[in-house]
Amino acid sequence: KILENRLQGSHSIWGFKDPRTASFLPLWNRILNAPGTVPVFILAVRDPAVVATSLKHQVNREEVITELQWLQRTTDALYHTSADCFIVHYEDWFTRPFELAQGLLEYTGLHQYFSGDLEVALKDVIKPNLNRAIYDDYKVQNEYVIKLYEVLKDCREAKFDRQKLMAEVKKSRKAMNGFKGWCLQERKKHDQLSKVLKRDFEKATEQYEKRIKELKAEHERS
């Protein structure tokens, strides 16, 4: 319903950005297909080493975990769209912003509605200090992250070797699926611990309420 209202209320083209969408694309595709909406996908790619360093600074997440997060979301996005998307490398905004922005306008169809000065618009948002990659020296450890990013470096905008890219995506997903057992094992431990904590909490709450009643009764007798 929210999607229908947004699409109907838009006078041009409506869109949104959320990295987590990558993992929910099967759901989004079903929702979009219902009213016959044809989605256009834009995949924003950033050097995984920079992503790892950034999240380490921001939320103190270990780099090895962040690497897997990058791999999961990137492969999800490419797999669920069959790489039918416009690939934007974050770093390109600092080397050829005008060309990249023009390509985005045309690919999305927004060029029909944009009447401003593109150079002025870019000047307000593309600032040199946002290119933090030049300050980091972290080296990615995961070989599948390294290999996928190497292929992605040659994939820009809408013209690239999809077959080569998807082949690497499938290799990564196969490798990740091979280790799902560890994830399931940890989830099982988590569920068991949650049950124990819930049971202990309910027991403690029961004892607390019982003691409160006893204290009230003693107070009334006195």
Coordinates of C-alpha atoms in Angstrom, one line a residue:
K1 CA 0.0 0.0 0.0
I2 CA 2.8 2.4 0.8
L3 CA 4.5 1.6 -2.5
E4 CA 1.2 2.1 -4.4
N5 CA 0.7 5.5 -2.7
R6 CA 4.2 6.6 -3.5
L7 CA 4.0 5.6 -7.1
Q8 CA 0.6 7.2 -7.6
G9 CA 1.6 10.4 -5.8
S10 CA 4.8 10.9 -7.8
H11 CA 4.7 13.3 -10.8
S12 CA 7.9 11.8 -12.3
I13 CA 9.8 8.8 -11.1
W14 CA 9.9 7.5 -7.5
G15 CA 12.8 5.6 -5.9
F16 CA 14.5 4.9 -2.7
K17 CA 17.9 3.8 -1.4
D18 CA 18.5 1.2 1.3
P19 CA 21.5 -1.3 1.2
R20 CA 19.3 -3.9 3.0
T21 CA 17.0 -4.0 0.0
A22 CA 19.5 -6.3 -1.7
S23 CA 18.6 -9.2 0.6
F24 CA 14.9 -8.6 0.2
L25 CA 14.7 -8.3 -3.6
P26 CA 12.6 -11.4 -4.1
L27 CA 10.0 -9.8 -2.0
W28 CA 10.3 -6.5 -3.7
N29 CA 10.0 -8.1 -7.1
R30 CA 6.7 -9.7 -6.2
I31 CA 5.4 -6.4 -4.8
L32 CA 6.5 -4.5 -7.9
N33 CA 5.2 -7.0 -10.4
A34 CA 1.7 -7.0 -8.9
P35 CA 0.8 -3.5 -10.3
G36 CA 3.0 -4.1 -13.4
T37 CA 5.7 -1.7 -12.3
V38 CA 9.0 -2.1 -14.0
P39 CA 11.9 -1.4 -11.6
V40 CA 15.2 0.1 -12.5
F41 CA 18.1 -1.0 -10.2
I42 CA 21.2 0.9 -9.3
L43 CA 24.0 -0.9 -7.5
A44 CA 26.3 1.4 -5.6
V45 CA 29.7 -0.3 -5.2
R46 CA 32.5 0.8 -2.9
D47 CA 35.9 -0.6 -2.2
P48 CA 35.3 -3.4 0.4
A49 CA 38.5 -2.4 2.2
V50 CA 37.1 1.1 2.8
V51 CA 33.7 -0.3 3.8
A52 CA 35.4 -2.5 6.4
T53 CA 37.5 0.4 7.8
S54 CA 34.5 2.7 7.9
L55 CA 32.3 0.3 9.8
K56 CA 35.2 -0.5 12.2
H57 CA 35.4 3.2 13.0
Q58 CA 31.6 3.8 13.2
V59 CA 30.2 0.8 14.9
N60 CA 33.4 -1.1 16.0
R61 CA 32.5 -4.1 13.7
E62 CA 35.3 -6.5 13.0
E63 CA 36.6 -6.2 9.4
V64 CA 36.3 -9.9 8.7
I65 CA 32.6 -9.7 9.5
T66 CA 32.2 -6.5 7.4
E67 CA 33.8 -8.2 4.5
L68 CA 31.2 -11.0 4.6
Q69 CA 28.5 -8.4 4.9
W70 CA 29.8 -6.6 1.7
L71 CA 30.0 -10.0 -0.1
Q72 CA 26.5 -11.0 1.0
R73 CA 24.8 -7.8 0.0
T74 CA 26.7 -7.4 -3.3
T75 CA 26.1 -10.9 -4.5
D76 CA 22.4 -10.8 -3.4
A77 CA 21.9 -7.6 -5.4
L78 CA 23.5 -9.0 -8.5
Y79 CA 22.0 -12.5 -8.2
H80 CA 18.4 -11.3 -7.7
T81 CA 18.6 -8.8 -10.6
S82 CA 20.7 -11.0 -12.8
A83 CA 23.1 -8.1 -13.0
D84 CA 20.5 -6.1 -14.9
C85 CA 21.4 -2.9 -13.2
F86 CA 23.4 0.3 -13.5
I87 CA 26.7 -0.1 -11.5
V88 CA 28.0 3.0 -9.8
H89 CA 31.4 3.0 -8.2
Y90 CA 31.6 5.4 -5.3
E91 CA 35.2 6.4 -6.2
D92 CA 34.1 7.5 -9.7
W93 CA 32.2 10.4 -8.2
F94 CA 35.6 12.1 -7.6
T95 CA 37.0 11.4 -11.0
R96 CA 34.2 11.8 -13.5
P97 CA 31.1 13.0 -11.7
F98 CA 29.4 14.8 -14.6
E99 CA 29.6 11.8 -17.0
L100 CA 28.4 9.4 -14.2
A101 CA 25.5 11.7 -13.3
Q102 CA 24.4 12.0 -16.9
G103 CA 24.4 8.3 -17.3
L104 CA 22.3 7.9 -14.2
L105 CA 19.7 10.4 -15.5
E106 CA 19.4 8.7 -18.8
Y107 CA 19.3 5.1 -17.3
T108 CA 16.6 6.0 -14.8
G109 CA 14.6 8.2 -17.2
L110 CA 15.0 11.2 -14.9
H111 CA 16.6 13.2 -17.7
Q112 CA 13.0 13.9 -18.8
Y113 CA 12.3 15.8 -15.6
F114 CA 15.7 17.3 -14.6
S115 CA 16.0 20.9 -15.8
G116 CA 18.6 22.2 -13.5
D117 CA 22.3 22.8 -14.0
L118 CA 24.0 19.4 -13.5
E119 CA 27.4 20.9 -12.7
V120 CA 26.0 23.1 -10.0
A121 CA 24.0 20.3 -8.5
L122 CA 27.1 18.1 -8.4
K123 CA 29.2 20.8 -6.9
D124 CA 26.9 21.0 -3.9
V125 CA 27.2 17.3 -3.0
I126 CA 30.5 15.9 -4.4
K127 CA 33.2 17.1 -2.0
P128 CA 36.9 16.0 -2.0
N129 CA 36.9 15.3 1.8
L130 CA 34.3 12.5 1.2
N131 CA 36.8 10.4 -0.7
R132 CA 38.2 8.7 2.4
A133 CA 39.7 5.8 0.5
I134 CA 43.0 7.7 0.2
Y135 CA 43.5 7.6 3.9
D136 CA 43.0 3.9 4.5
D137 CA 45.5 1.0 4.2
Y138 CA 43.4 -2.0 5.3
K139 CA 43.9 -5.1 3.1
V140 CA 40.9 -7.4 2.5
Q141 CA 41.4 -10.9 3.7
N142 CA 38.5 -12.9 2.1
E143 CA 39.6 -14.3 -1.2
Y144 CA 36.0 -14.2 -2.6
V145 CA 35.7 -10.6 -1.8
I146 CA 39.0 -9.8 -3.5
K147 CA 38.0 -11.8 -6.6
L148 CA 34.5 -10.3 -6.9
Y149 CA 35.8 -6.8 -6.5
E150 CA 38.5 -7.3 -9.1
V151 CA 35.8 -8.2 -11.6
L152 CA 33.5 -5.4 -10.5
K153 CA 36.3 -2.9 -11.2
D154 CA 35.7 -3.5 -14.9
C155 CA 31.9 -3.2 -14.5
R156 CA 30.7 0.3 -14.8
E157 CA 27.3 1.8 -15.6
A158 CA 25.1 -0.5 -17.8
K159 CA 27.7 -1.9 -20.3
F160 CA 29.9 -4.6 -18.9
D161 CA 30.5 -8.4 -19.2
R162 CA 27.5 -9.7 -17.3
Q163 CA 28.4 -13.3 -17.9
K164 CA 31.8 -12.9 -16.4
L165 CA 30.4 -11.0 -13.4
M166 CA 27.6 -13.5 -12.7
A167 CA 30.1 -16.4 -12.9
E168 CA 32.1 -14.8 -10.1
V169 CA 28.8 -14.1 -8.2
K170 CA 27.8 -17.8 -8.4
K171 CA 31.2 -18.9 -7.2
S172 CA 30.9 -16.7 -4.1
R173 CA 27.4 -17.7 -3.3
K174 CA 28.3 -21.4 -3.6
A175 CA 31.2 -20.9 -1.2
M176 CA 29.0 -19.1 1.3
N177 CA 26.3 -21.7 1.1
G178 CA 28.9 -24.3 1.8
F179 CA 29.4 -22.8 5.3
K180 CA 25.8 -22.3 6.2
G181 CA 26.1 -25.1 8.7
W182 CA 28.2 -22.9 11.0
C183 CA 25.5 -20.2 10.8
L184 CA 22.7 -22.7 11.6
Q185 CA 24.8 -24.1 14.5
E186 CA 25.2 -20.6 16.0
R187 CA 21.6 -19.8 15.5
K188 CA 20.6 -23.1 17.3
K189 CA 22.9 -22.1 20.2
H190 CA 21.3 -18.6 20.2
D191 CA 17.8 -20.0 20.3
Q192 CA 18.7 -22.4 23.2
L193 CA 20.2 -19.6 25.2
S194 CA 17.2 -17.4 24.5
K195 CA 14.9 -20.1 25.9
V196 CA 17.1 -20.4 29.0
L197 CA 17.1 -16.6 29.6
K198 CA 13.4 -16.4 29.0
R199 CA 12.7 -19.2 31.5
D200 CA 15.0 -17.6 34.1
F201 CA 13.4 -14.2 33.6
E202 CA 9.9 -15.6 34.0
K203 CA 11.0 -17.5 37.2
A204 CA 12.6 -14.4 38.6
T205 CA 9.6 -12.3 37.8
E206 CA 7.3 -14.8 39.5
Q207 CA 9.5 -14.8 42.6
Y208 CA 9.6 -11.0 42.6
E209 CA 5.8 -10.7 42.3
K210 CA 5.4 -13.3 45.1
R211 CA 7.7 -11.3 47.4
I212 CA 5.9 -8.1 46.6
K213 CA 2.6 -9.7 47.7
E214 CA 4.2 -11.0 50.9
L215 CA 5.6 -7.5 51.7
K216 CA 2.2 -5.9 51.1
A217 CA 0.5 -8.5 53.3
E218 CA 3.1 -7.8 56.1
H219 CA 2.5 -4.1 55.7
E220 CA -1.3 -4.5 56.0
R221 CA -1.0 -6.6 59.2
S222 CA 1.3 -4.1 60.8

